Amino acid sequence: MAELNAEFRGYRSPLSTRYASKEMQYLFSDQHKFSTWRKLWILLAKAEKALGLDISEAQIAEMEKHVEDIDFKAAAAEEALTRHDVMAHVHVFAKQCPLAAPIIHLGATSCFVGDNTDLLVLKDALDQLLPKLVGVIKQLAHFAMQYRELPTLGFTHLQPAQLTTVGKRCSLWIQDLLMDERALRACRDNLRFRGVKGTTGTQASFLQLFAGDGAKVRQLDQTVTRLAGFERYYAVTGQTYSRKVDLEIVSALASLGATVHKMCSDLRLLASRKELEEPFEQTQIGSSAMPYKRNPMRSERCCALARHLITLQANAANTLATQWLERTLDDSANRRLTLSEAFLSADACLLTLLNISQGLVVYPKVIERNIAQELPFMSTENVIMAMVKAGGDRQVCHEKIRVLSHEAGAQVKQNGKDNDLVERIRADPYFAPILGQLSSILDPKTFTGRAAEQVVEFVTEEVNPIVALYADRVVTKSAQLNI
């Protein structure tokens, strides 16, 4: 029995077993990491051969045959002896490629494969996240347009305030997400390759390989960078590329986490008011003890993951701050955790948010009832203005409204009854001149200002151009989520 359950007897990250996509998990897998190391050794060999070093096509072909077939047990055994992960994989690869063994890792330092692989993974991970983020934006834009005219109570200080619309409130969430898209796209566009820099970034080892020919060393840097799929490399590095790069990216991801947390907190508040709900599947159970419950578990999951994502920014900042001179190794263990968990957490948030955004449920009658409890108080100034136009004295009218409002408020707060201010106004002969106008005065749509027009302008001018940037890459459907 113990052997059958062996996989469950050690720690497994929930990010890989429950939350993140298989595609994002693969980017941070050992298979992808170490096969990318081998690809980089091949690119280095190709570029060195093209620039005149004694490297044969047969050696390169031999390496290419063994890119994916990594002997992980042999590598672990080597690392146990050498205490060096890169040299362990150099030795294992060399045993598989005896002809190429003399030229594997030629002139390079560990960070040639380590840092360049990280940069390739970061680029690919950003390329995976951005279409999902824009997919959420696109879905929410549809929702905002659909409900752009539906009045709802606005809140300031979590107290009822002037009305807004359901669509306008959604546009506020979208606006923050657009800022996240802009920040992540900038990270993606600004990302460069470490390239071929040597042990302290001076390229001294490669200068020796090419007999002091600095032009060839520079060309080597440019060629490997291009072969790896980058347009530019960092002109100067220490042993590593600056950990400022990690900080910029993780900061953008943490900022996305803050956006997700804010939006999903709003959804949880609205679910509590029964105005809006996330999708709830037919067989889903909200509570083991209370069968009637429809808990907003997706939004709660997003908030939980987002809080973790937000905290990772401090790790990236501290790692940059504590890198001494050309580099120290105390970044390594931290980055293994921080970079992977930042992207996996962001990926999980976006997958869940995509699921939420494509199935939001609105309850207009509940919203209407909640408005009815507050709108009479909000409309008192309009009632006063109407009475003044009908010839009334503002001060007298104000006092009448004040007294009636307090009486209605007492009914609500002390007796738990509905707001009956409108009925009190209708029953007071003083307000007879405007009774025919009360329905229009109390029409919720007259209290939402330009909210509907703002949504149309916002979606047309700001959302649609961003969605268009991603064309067919936008992800608009999510698979069934693991619970």
mmCIF file of N, CA and C in Angstrom, residues 359-450:
data_model
loop_
_atom_site.group_PDB
_atom_site.id
_atom_site.type_symbol
_atom_site.label_atom_id
_atom_site.label_comp_id
_atom_site.label_asym_id
_atom_site.label_seq_id
_atom_site.Cartn_x
_atom_site.Cartn_y
_atom_site.Cartn_z
ATOM 1 N N GLY A 359 -19.061 33.876 -16.956
ATOM 2 C CA GLY A 359 -20.323 33.352 -16.444
ATOM 3 C C GLY A 359 -20.929 34.159 -15.319
ATOM 4 N N LEU A 360 -20.623 35.455 -15.240
ATOM 5 C CA LEU A 360 -21.201 36.289 -14.179
ATOM 6 C C LEU A 360 -22.722 36.356 -14.311
ATOM 7 N N VAL A 361 -23.407 36.289 -13.177
ATOM 8 C CA VAL A 361 -24.868 36.311 -13.146
ATOM 9 C C VAL A 361 -25.328 37.558 -12.391
ATOM 10 N N VAL A 362 -26.217 38.319 -13.013
ATOM 11 C CA VAL A 362 -26.746 39.550 -12.415
ATOM 12 C C VAL A 362 -28.205 39.325 -12.024
ATOM 13 N N TYR A 363 -28.606 39.888 -10.891
ATOM 14 C CA TYR A 363 -29.983 39.777 -10.415
ATOM 15 C C TYR A 363 -30.607 41.176 -10.358
ATOM 16 N N PRO A 364 -31.168 41.648 -11.481
ATOM 17 C CA PRO A 364 -31.698 43.019 -11.554
ATOM 18 C C PRO A 364 -32.781 43.312 -10.524
ATOM 19 N N LYS A 365 -33.628 42.337 -10.203
ATOM 20 C CA LYS A 365 -34.710 42.591 -9.255
ATOM 21 C C LYS A 365 -34.171 42.834 -7.845
ATOM 22 N N VAL A 366 -33.124 42.121 -7.480
ATOM 23 C CA VAL A 366 -32.501 42.359 -6.180
ATOM 24 C C VAL A 366 -31.865 43.743 -6.154
ATOM 25 N N ILE A 367 -31.181 44.073 -7.250
ATOM 26 C CA ILE A 367 -30.567 45.403 -7.351
ATOM 27 C C ILE A 367 -31.637 46.482 -7.247
ATOM 28 N N GLU A 368 -32.763 46.277 -7.935
ATOM 29 C CA GLU A 368 -33.867 47.244 -7.906
ATOM 30 C C GLU A 368 -34.413 47.408 -6.489
ATOM 31 N N ARG A 369 -34.560 46.292 -5.788
ATOM 32 C CA ARG A 369 -35.061 46.363 -4.417
ATOM 33 C C ARG A 369 -34.082 47.105 -3.505
ATOM 34 N N ASN A 370 -32.793 46.841 -3.671
ATOM 35 C CA ASN A 370 -31.803 47.530 -2.846
ATOM 36 C C ASN A 370 -31.772 49.022 -3.141
ATOM 37 N N ILE A 371 -31.942 49.375 -4.416
ATOM 38 C CA ILE A 371 -32.010 50.795 -4.766
ATOM 39 C C ILE A 371 -33.215 51.442 -4.094
ATOM 40 N N ALA A 372 -34.342 50.731 -4.108
ATOM 41 C CA ALA A 372 -35.582 51.285 -3.535
ATOM 42 C C ALA A 372 -35.447 51.610 -2.058
ATOM 43 N N GLN A 373 -34.543 50.916 -1.378
ATOM 44 C CA GLN A 373 -34.338 51.187 0.045
ATOM 45 C C GLN A 373 -33.535 52.454 0.290
ATOM 46 N N GLU A 374 -32.779 52.884 -0.682
ATOM 47 C CA GLU A 374 -31.889 54.034 -0.482
ATOM 48 C C GLU A 374 -32.239 55.246 -1.333
ATOM 49 N N LEU A 375 -32.809 55.007 -2.521
ATOM 50 C CA LEU A 375 -33.031 56.109 -3.449
ATOM 51 C C LEU A 375 -33.925 57.217 -2.898
ATOM 52 N N PRO A 376 -34.988 56.906 -2.137
ATOM 53 C CA PRO A 376 -35.801 58.006 -1.602
ATOM 54 C C PRO A 376 -34.984 59.024 -0.832
ATOM 55 N N PHE A 377 -34.007 58.566 -0.046
ATOM 56 C CA PHE A 377 -33.163 59.510 0.684
ATOM 57 C C PHE A 377 -32.284 60.309 -0.279
ATOM 58 N N MET A 378 -31.759 59.631 -1.295
ATOM 59 C CA MET A 378 -30.880 60.310 -2.251
ATOM 60 C C MET A 378 -31.634 61.326 -3.108
ATOM 61 N N SER A 379 -32.930 61.129 -3.268
ATOM 62 C CA SER A 379 -33.709 61.996 -4.159
ATOM 63 C C SER A 379 -34.290 63.221 -3.472
ATOM 64 N N THR A 380 -34.032 63.381 -2.179
ATOM 65 C CA THR A 380 -34.671 64.479 -1.446
ATOM 66 C C THR A 380 -34.304 65.848 -2.024
ATOM 67 N N GLU A 381 -33.069 66.019 -2.466
ATOM 68 C CA GLU A 381 -32.685 67.317 -3.045
ATOM 69 C C GLU A 381 -33.470 67.575 -4.326
ATOM 70 N N ASN A 382 -33.707 66.533 -5.123
ATOM 71 C CA ASN A 382 -34.493 66.684 -6.349
ATOM 72 C C ASN A 382 -35.939 67.046 -6.028
ATOM 73 N N VAL A 383 -36.470 66.452 -4.947
ATOM 74 C CA VAL A 383 -37.833 66.780 -4.523
ATOM 75 C C VAL A 383 -37.909 68.246 -4.110
ATOM 76 N N ILE A 384 -36.927 68.701 -3.362
ATOM 77 C CA ILE A 384 -36.902 70.102 -2.922
ATOM 78 C C ILE A 384 -36.843 71.044 -4.125
ATOM 79 N N MET A 385 -35.985 70.723 -5.103
ATOM 80 C CA MET A 385 -35.862 71.584 -6.286
ATOM 81 C C MET A 385 -37.172 71.626 -7.068
ATOM 82 N N ALA A 386 -37.847 70.483 -7.159
ATOM 83 C CA ALA A 386 -39.127 70.452 -7.871
ATOM 84 C C ALA A 386 -40.177 71.306 -7.161
ATOM 85 N N MET A 387 -40.190 71.255 -5.830
ATOM 86 C CA MET A 387 -41.138 72.071 -5.060
ATOM 87 C C MET A 387 -40.844 73.561 -5.221
ATOM 88 N N VAL A 388 -39.578 73.902 -5.245
ATOM 89 C CA VAL A 388 -39.208 75.316 -5.426
ATOM 90 C C VAL A 388 -39.686 75.805 -6.786
ATOM 91 N N LYS A 389 -39.489 74.979 -7.816
ATOM 92 C CA LYS A 389 -39.956 75.356 -9.150
ATOM 93 C C LYS A 389 -41.470 75.492 -9.202
ATOM 94 N N ALA A 390 -42.157 74.739 -8.320
ATOM 95 C CA ALA A 390 -43.628 74.806 -8.274
ATOM 96 C C ALA A 390 -44.116 75.932 -7.376
ATOM 97 N N GLY A 391 -43.195 76.751 -6.854
ATOM 98 C CA GLY A 391 -43.580 77.910 -6.051
ATOM 99 C C GLY A 391 -43.381 77.747 -4.568
ATOM 100 N N GLY A 392 -42.823 76.644 -4.110
ATOM 101 C CA GLY A 392 -42.642 76.426 -2.681
ATOM 102 C C GLY A 392 -41.435 77.158 -2.124
ATOM 103 N N ASP A 393 -41.382 77.265 -0.794
ATOM 104 C CA ASP A 393 -40.263 77.884 -0.088
ATOM 105 C C ASP A 393 -39.228 76.803 0.232
ATOM 106 N N ARG A 394 -37.987 77.038 -0.159
ATOM 107 C CA ARG A 394 -36.982 75.999 0.003
ATOM 108 C C ARG A 394 -36.797 75.600 1.457
ATOM 109 N N GLN A 395 -36.751 76.558 2.355
ATOM 110 C CA GLN A 395 -36.498 76.260 3.754
ATOM 111 C C GLN A 395 -37.643 75.468 4.377
ATOM 112 N N VAL A 396 -38.865 75.839 4.019
ATOM 113 C CA VAL A 396 -40.035 75.101 4.528
ATOM 114 C C VAL A 396 -40.003 73.671 3.983
ATOM 115 N N CYS A 397 -39.725 73.542 2.709
ATOM 116 C CA CYS A 397 -39.678 72.211 2.087
ATOM 117 C C CYS A 397 -38.571 71.360 2.693
ATOM 118 N N HIS A 398 -37.415 71.978 2.918
ATOM 119 C CA HIS A 398 -36.294 71.266 3.519
ATOM 120 C C HIS A 398 -36.672 70.697 4.873
ATOM 121 N N GLU A 399 -37.354 71.498 5.694
ATOM 122 C CA GLU A 399 -37.754 71.039 7.020
ATOM 123 C C GLU A 399 -38.768 69.894 6.915
ATOM 124 N N LYS A 400 -39.708 70.024 5.977
ATOM 125 C CA LYS A 400 -40.694 68.963 5.784
ATOM 126 C C LYS A 400 -39.978 67.647 5.416
ATOM 127 N N ILE A 401 -39.056 67.721 4.465
ATOM 128 C CA ILE A 401 -38.328 66.532 4.015
ATOM 129 C C ILE A 401 -37.473 65.963 5.145
ATOM 130 N N ARG A 402 -36.862 66.864 5.931
ATOM 131 C CA ARG A 402 -36.022 66.398 7.037
ATOM 132 C C ARG A 402 -36.829 65.567 8.029
ATOM 133 N N VAL A 403 -37.976 66.055 8.398
ATOM 134 C CA VAL A 403 -38.819 65.353 9.368
ATOM 135 C C VAL A 403 -39.285 64.013 8.804
ATOM 136 N N LEU A 404 -39.767 64.033 7.562
ATOM 137 C CA LEU A 404 -40.258 62.792 6.952
ATOM 138 C C LEU A 404 -39.128 61.770 6.767
ATOM 139 N N SER A 405 -37.919 62.258 6.423
ATOM 140 C CA SER A 405 -36.776 61.361 6.232
ATOM 141 C C SER A 405 -36.391 60.670 7.532
ATOM 142 N N HIS A 406 -36.409 61.417 8.633
ATOM 143 C CA HIS A 406 -36.075 60.823 9.923
ATOM 144 C C HIS A 406 -37.129 59.798 10.345
ATOM 145 N N GLU A 407 -38.374 60.104 10.051
ATOM 146 C CA GLU A 407 -39.446 59.151 10.379
ATOM 147 C C GLU A 407 -39.283 57.864 9.560
ATOM 148 N N ALA A 408 -38.972 58.010 8.275
ATOM 149 C CA ALA A 408 -38.764 56.829 7.427
ATOM 150 C C ALA A 408 -37.521 56.061 7.845
ATOM 151 N N GLY A 409 -36.472 56.801 8.216
ATOM 152 C CA GLY A 409 -35.250 56.163 8.680
ATOM 153 C C GLY A 409 -35.471 55.342 9.934
ATOM 154 N N ALA A 410 -36.317 55.845 10.817
ATOM 155 C CA ALA A 410 -36.636 55.103 12.036
ATOM 156 C C ALA A 410 -37.364 53.805 11.710
ATOM 157 N N GLN A 411 -38.233 53.852 10.712
ATOM 158 C CA GLN A 411 -38.936 52.634 10.302
ATOM 159 C C GLN A 411 -37.945 51.579 9.804
ATOM 160 N N VAL A 412 -36.935 52.028 9.069
ATOM 161 C CA VAL A 412 -35.941 51.100 8.520
ATOM 162 C C VAL A 412 -35.032 50.560 9.623
ATOM 163 N N LYS A 413 -34.455 51.459 10.427
ATOM 164 C CA LYS A 413 -33.418 51.061 11.375
ATOM 165 C C LYS A 413 -33.970 50.462 12.661
ATOM 166 N N GLN A 414 -35.076 51.006 13.144
ATOM 167 C CA GLN A 414 -35.601 50.556 14.441
ATOM 168 C C GLN A 414 -36.628 49.443 14.311
ATOM 169 N N ASN A 415 -37.389 49.456 13.226
ATOM 170 C CA ASN A 415 -38.458 48.479 13.084
ATOM 171 C C ASN A 415 -38.206 47.461 11.974
ATOM 172 N N GLY A 416 -37.098 47.634 11.234
ATOM 173 C CA GLY A 416 -36.762 46.672 10.197
ATOM 174 C C GLY A 416 -37.709 46.678 9.025
ATOM 175 N N LYS A 417 -38.377 47.780 8.794
ATOM 176 C CA LYS A 417 -39.348 47.854 7.707
ATOM 177 C C LYS A 417 -38.711 48.485 6.471
ATOM 178 N N ASP A 418 -39.465 48.474 5.357
ATOM 179 C CA ASP A 418 -38.985 49.084 4.134
ATOM 180 C C ASP A 418 -38.994 50.594 4.256
ATOM 181 N N ASN A 419 -38.204 51.227 3.409
ATOM 182 C CA ASN A 419 -38.159 52.688 3.356
ATOM 183 C C ASN A 419 -39.479 53.199 2.785
ATOM 184 N N ASP A 420 -40.237 53.937 3.597
ATOM 185 C CA ASP A 420 -41.555 54.421 3.152
ATOM 186 C C ASP A 420 -41.594 55.937 2.980
ATOM 187 N N LEU A 421 -40.420 56.543 2.712
ATOM 188 C CA LEU A 421 -40.374 57.996 2.563
ATOM 189 C C LEU A 421 -41.271 58.467 1.422
ATOM 190 N N VAL A 422 -41.286 57.757 0.318
ATOM 191 C CA VAL A 422 -42.104 58.172 -0.825
ATOM 192 C C VAL A 422 -43.581 58.181 -0.443
ATOM 193 N N GLU A 423 -44.013 57.153 0.263
ATOM 194 C CA GLU A 423 -45.411 57.103 0.697
ATOM 195 C C GLU A 423 -45.728 58.264 1.632
ATOM 196 N N ARG A 424 -44.809 58.613 2.493
ATOM 197 C CA ARG A 424 -45.012 59.742 3.412
ATOM 198 C C ARG A 424 -45.122 61.062 2.639
ATOM 199 N N ILE A 425 -44.291 61.192 1.590
ATOM 200 C CA ILE A 425 -44.377 62.405 0.766
ATOM 201 C C ILE A 425 -45.726 62.460 0.057
ATOM 202 N N ARG A 426 -46.144 61.328 -0.503
ATOM 203 C CA ARG A 426 -47.429 61.299 -1.212
ATOM 204 C C ARG A 426 -48.594 61.620 -0.269
ATOM 205 N N ALA A 427 -48.467 61.251 1.001
ATOM 206 C CA ALA A 427 -49.566 61.447 1.949
ATOM 207 C C ALA A 427 -49.608 62.859 2.534
ATOM 208 N N ASP A 428 -48.546 63.621 2.313
ATOM 209 C CA ASP A 428 -48.499 64.982 2.879
ATOM 210 C C ASP A 428 -49.049 65.974 1.861
ATOM 211 N N PRO A 429 -50.133 66.677 2.168
ATOM 212 C CA PRO A 429 -50.750 67.629 1.220
ATOM 213 C C PRO A 429 -49.782 68.698 0.736
ATOM 214 N N TYR A 430 -48.750 68.982 1.514
ATOM 215 C CA TYR A 430 -47.802 70.025 1.136
ATOM 216 C C TYR A 430 -47.181 69.736 -0.238
ATOM 217 N N PHE A 431 -46.996 68.448 -0.546
ATOM 218 C CA PHE A 431 -46.295 68.070 -1.770
ATOM 219 C C PHE A 431 -47.239 67.820 -2.951
ATOM 220 N N ALA A 432 -48.498 68.183 -2.790
ATOM 221 C CA ALA A 432 -49.477 67.957 -3.861
ATOM 222 C C ALA A 432 -49.043 68.522 -5.216
ATOM 223 N N PRO A 433 -48.385 69.708 -5.259
ATOM 224 C CA PRO A 433 -48.023 70.291 -6.566
ATOM 225 C C PRO A 433 -47.071 69.420 -7.403
ATOM 226 N N ILE A 434 -46.352 68.497 -6.781
ATOM 227 C CA ILE A 434 -45.357 67.724 -7.561
ATOM 228 C C ILE A 434 -45.647 66.225 -7.570
ATOM 229 N N LEU A 435 -46.775 65.795 -7.075
ATOM 230 C CA LEU A 435 -47.045 64.358 -7.012
ATOM 231 C C LEU A 435 -46.997 63.711 -8.391
ATOM 232 N N GLY A 436 -47.403 64.439 -9.403
ATOM 233 C CA GLY A 436 -47.365 63.877 -10.755
ATOM 234 C C GLY A 436 -45.954 63.687 -11.287
ATOM 235 N N GLN A 437 -44.976 64.340 -10.650
ATOM 236 C CA GLN A 437 -43.580 64.241 -11.103
ATOM 237 C C GLN A 437 -42.763 63.210 -10.323
ATOM 238 N N LEU A 438 -43.351 62.674 -9.251
ATOM 239 C CA LEU A 438 -42.557 61.820 -8.361
ATOM 240 C C LEU A 438 -41.941 60.614 -9.082
ATOM 241 N N SER A 439 -42.695 60.004 -9.980
ATOM 242 C CA SER A 439 -42.166 58.818 -10.676
ATOM 243 C C SER A 439 -40.906 59.143 -11.467
ATOM 244 N N SER A 440 -40.930 60.275 -12.177
ATOM 245 C CA SER A 440 -39.743 60.653 -12.953
ATOM 246 C C SER A 440 -38.618 61.113 -12.040
ATOM 247 N N ILE A 441 -38.973 61.788 -10.925
ATOM 248 C CA ILE A 441 -37.952 62.229 -9.973
ATOM 249 C C ILE A 441 -37.226 61.030 -9.377
ATOM 250 N N LEU A 442 -37.954 59.912 -9.187
ATOM 251 C CA LEU A 442 -37.398 58.726 -8.545
ATOM 252 C C LEU A 442 -36.926 57.672 -9.548
ATOM 253 N N ASP A 443 -36.862 58.008 -10.824
ATOM 254 C CA ASP A 443 -36.382 57.053 -11.821
ATOM 255 C C ASP A 443 -34.870 56.864 -11.637
ATOM 256 N N PRO A 444 -34.412 55.643 -11.278
ATOM 257 C CA PRO A 444 -32.980 55.443 -11.004
ATOM 258 C C PRO A 444 -32.075 55.867 -12.155
ATOM 259 N N LYS A 445 -32.561 55.751 -13.401
ATOM 260 C CA LYS A 445 -31.703 56.079 -14.540
ATOM 261 C C LYS A 445 -31.340 57.559 -14.597
ATOM 262 N N THR A 446 -32.131 58.385 -13.924
ATOM 263 C CA THR A 446 -31.812 59.820 -13.907
ATOM 264 C C THR A 446 -30.714 60.148 -12.909
ATOM 265 N N PHE A 447 -30.269 59.139 -12.148
ATOM 266 C CA PHE A 447 -29.250 59.371 -11.116
ATOM 267 C C PHE A 447 -27.885 58.807 -11.500
ATOM 268 N N THR A 448 -27.755 58.260 -12.702
ATOM 269 C CA THR A 448 -26.493 57.606 -13.078
ATOM 270 C C THR A 448 -25.601 58.465 -13.971
ATOM 271 N N GLY A 449 -26.004 59.710 -14.200
ATOM 272 C CA GLY A 449 -25.160 60.612 -14.972
ATOM 273 C C GLY A 449 -24.816 60.075 -16.348
ATOM 274 N N ARG A 450 -23.525 60.147 -16.715
ATOM 275 C CA ARG A 450 -23.061 59.684 -18.023
ATOM 276 C C ARG A 450 -22.436 58.282 -17.945
#
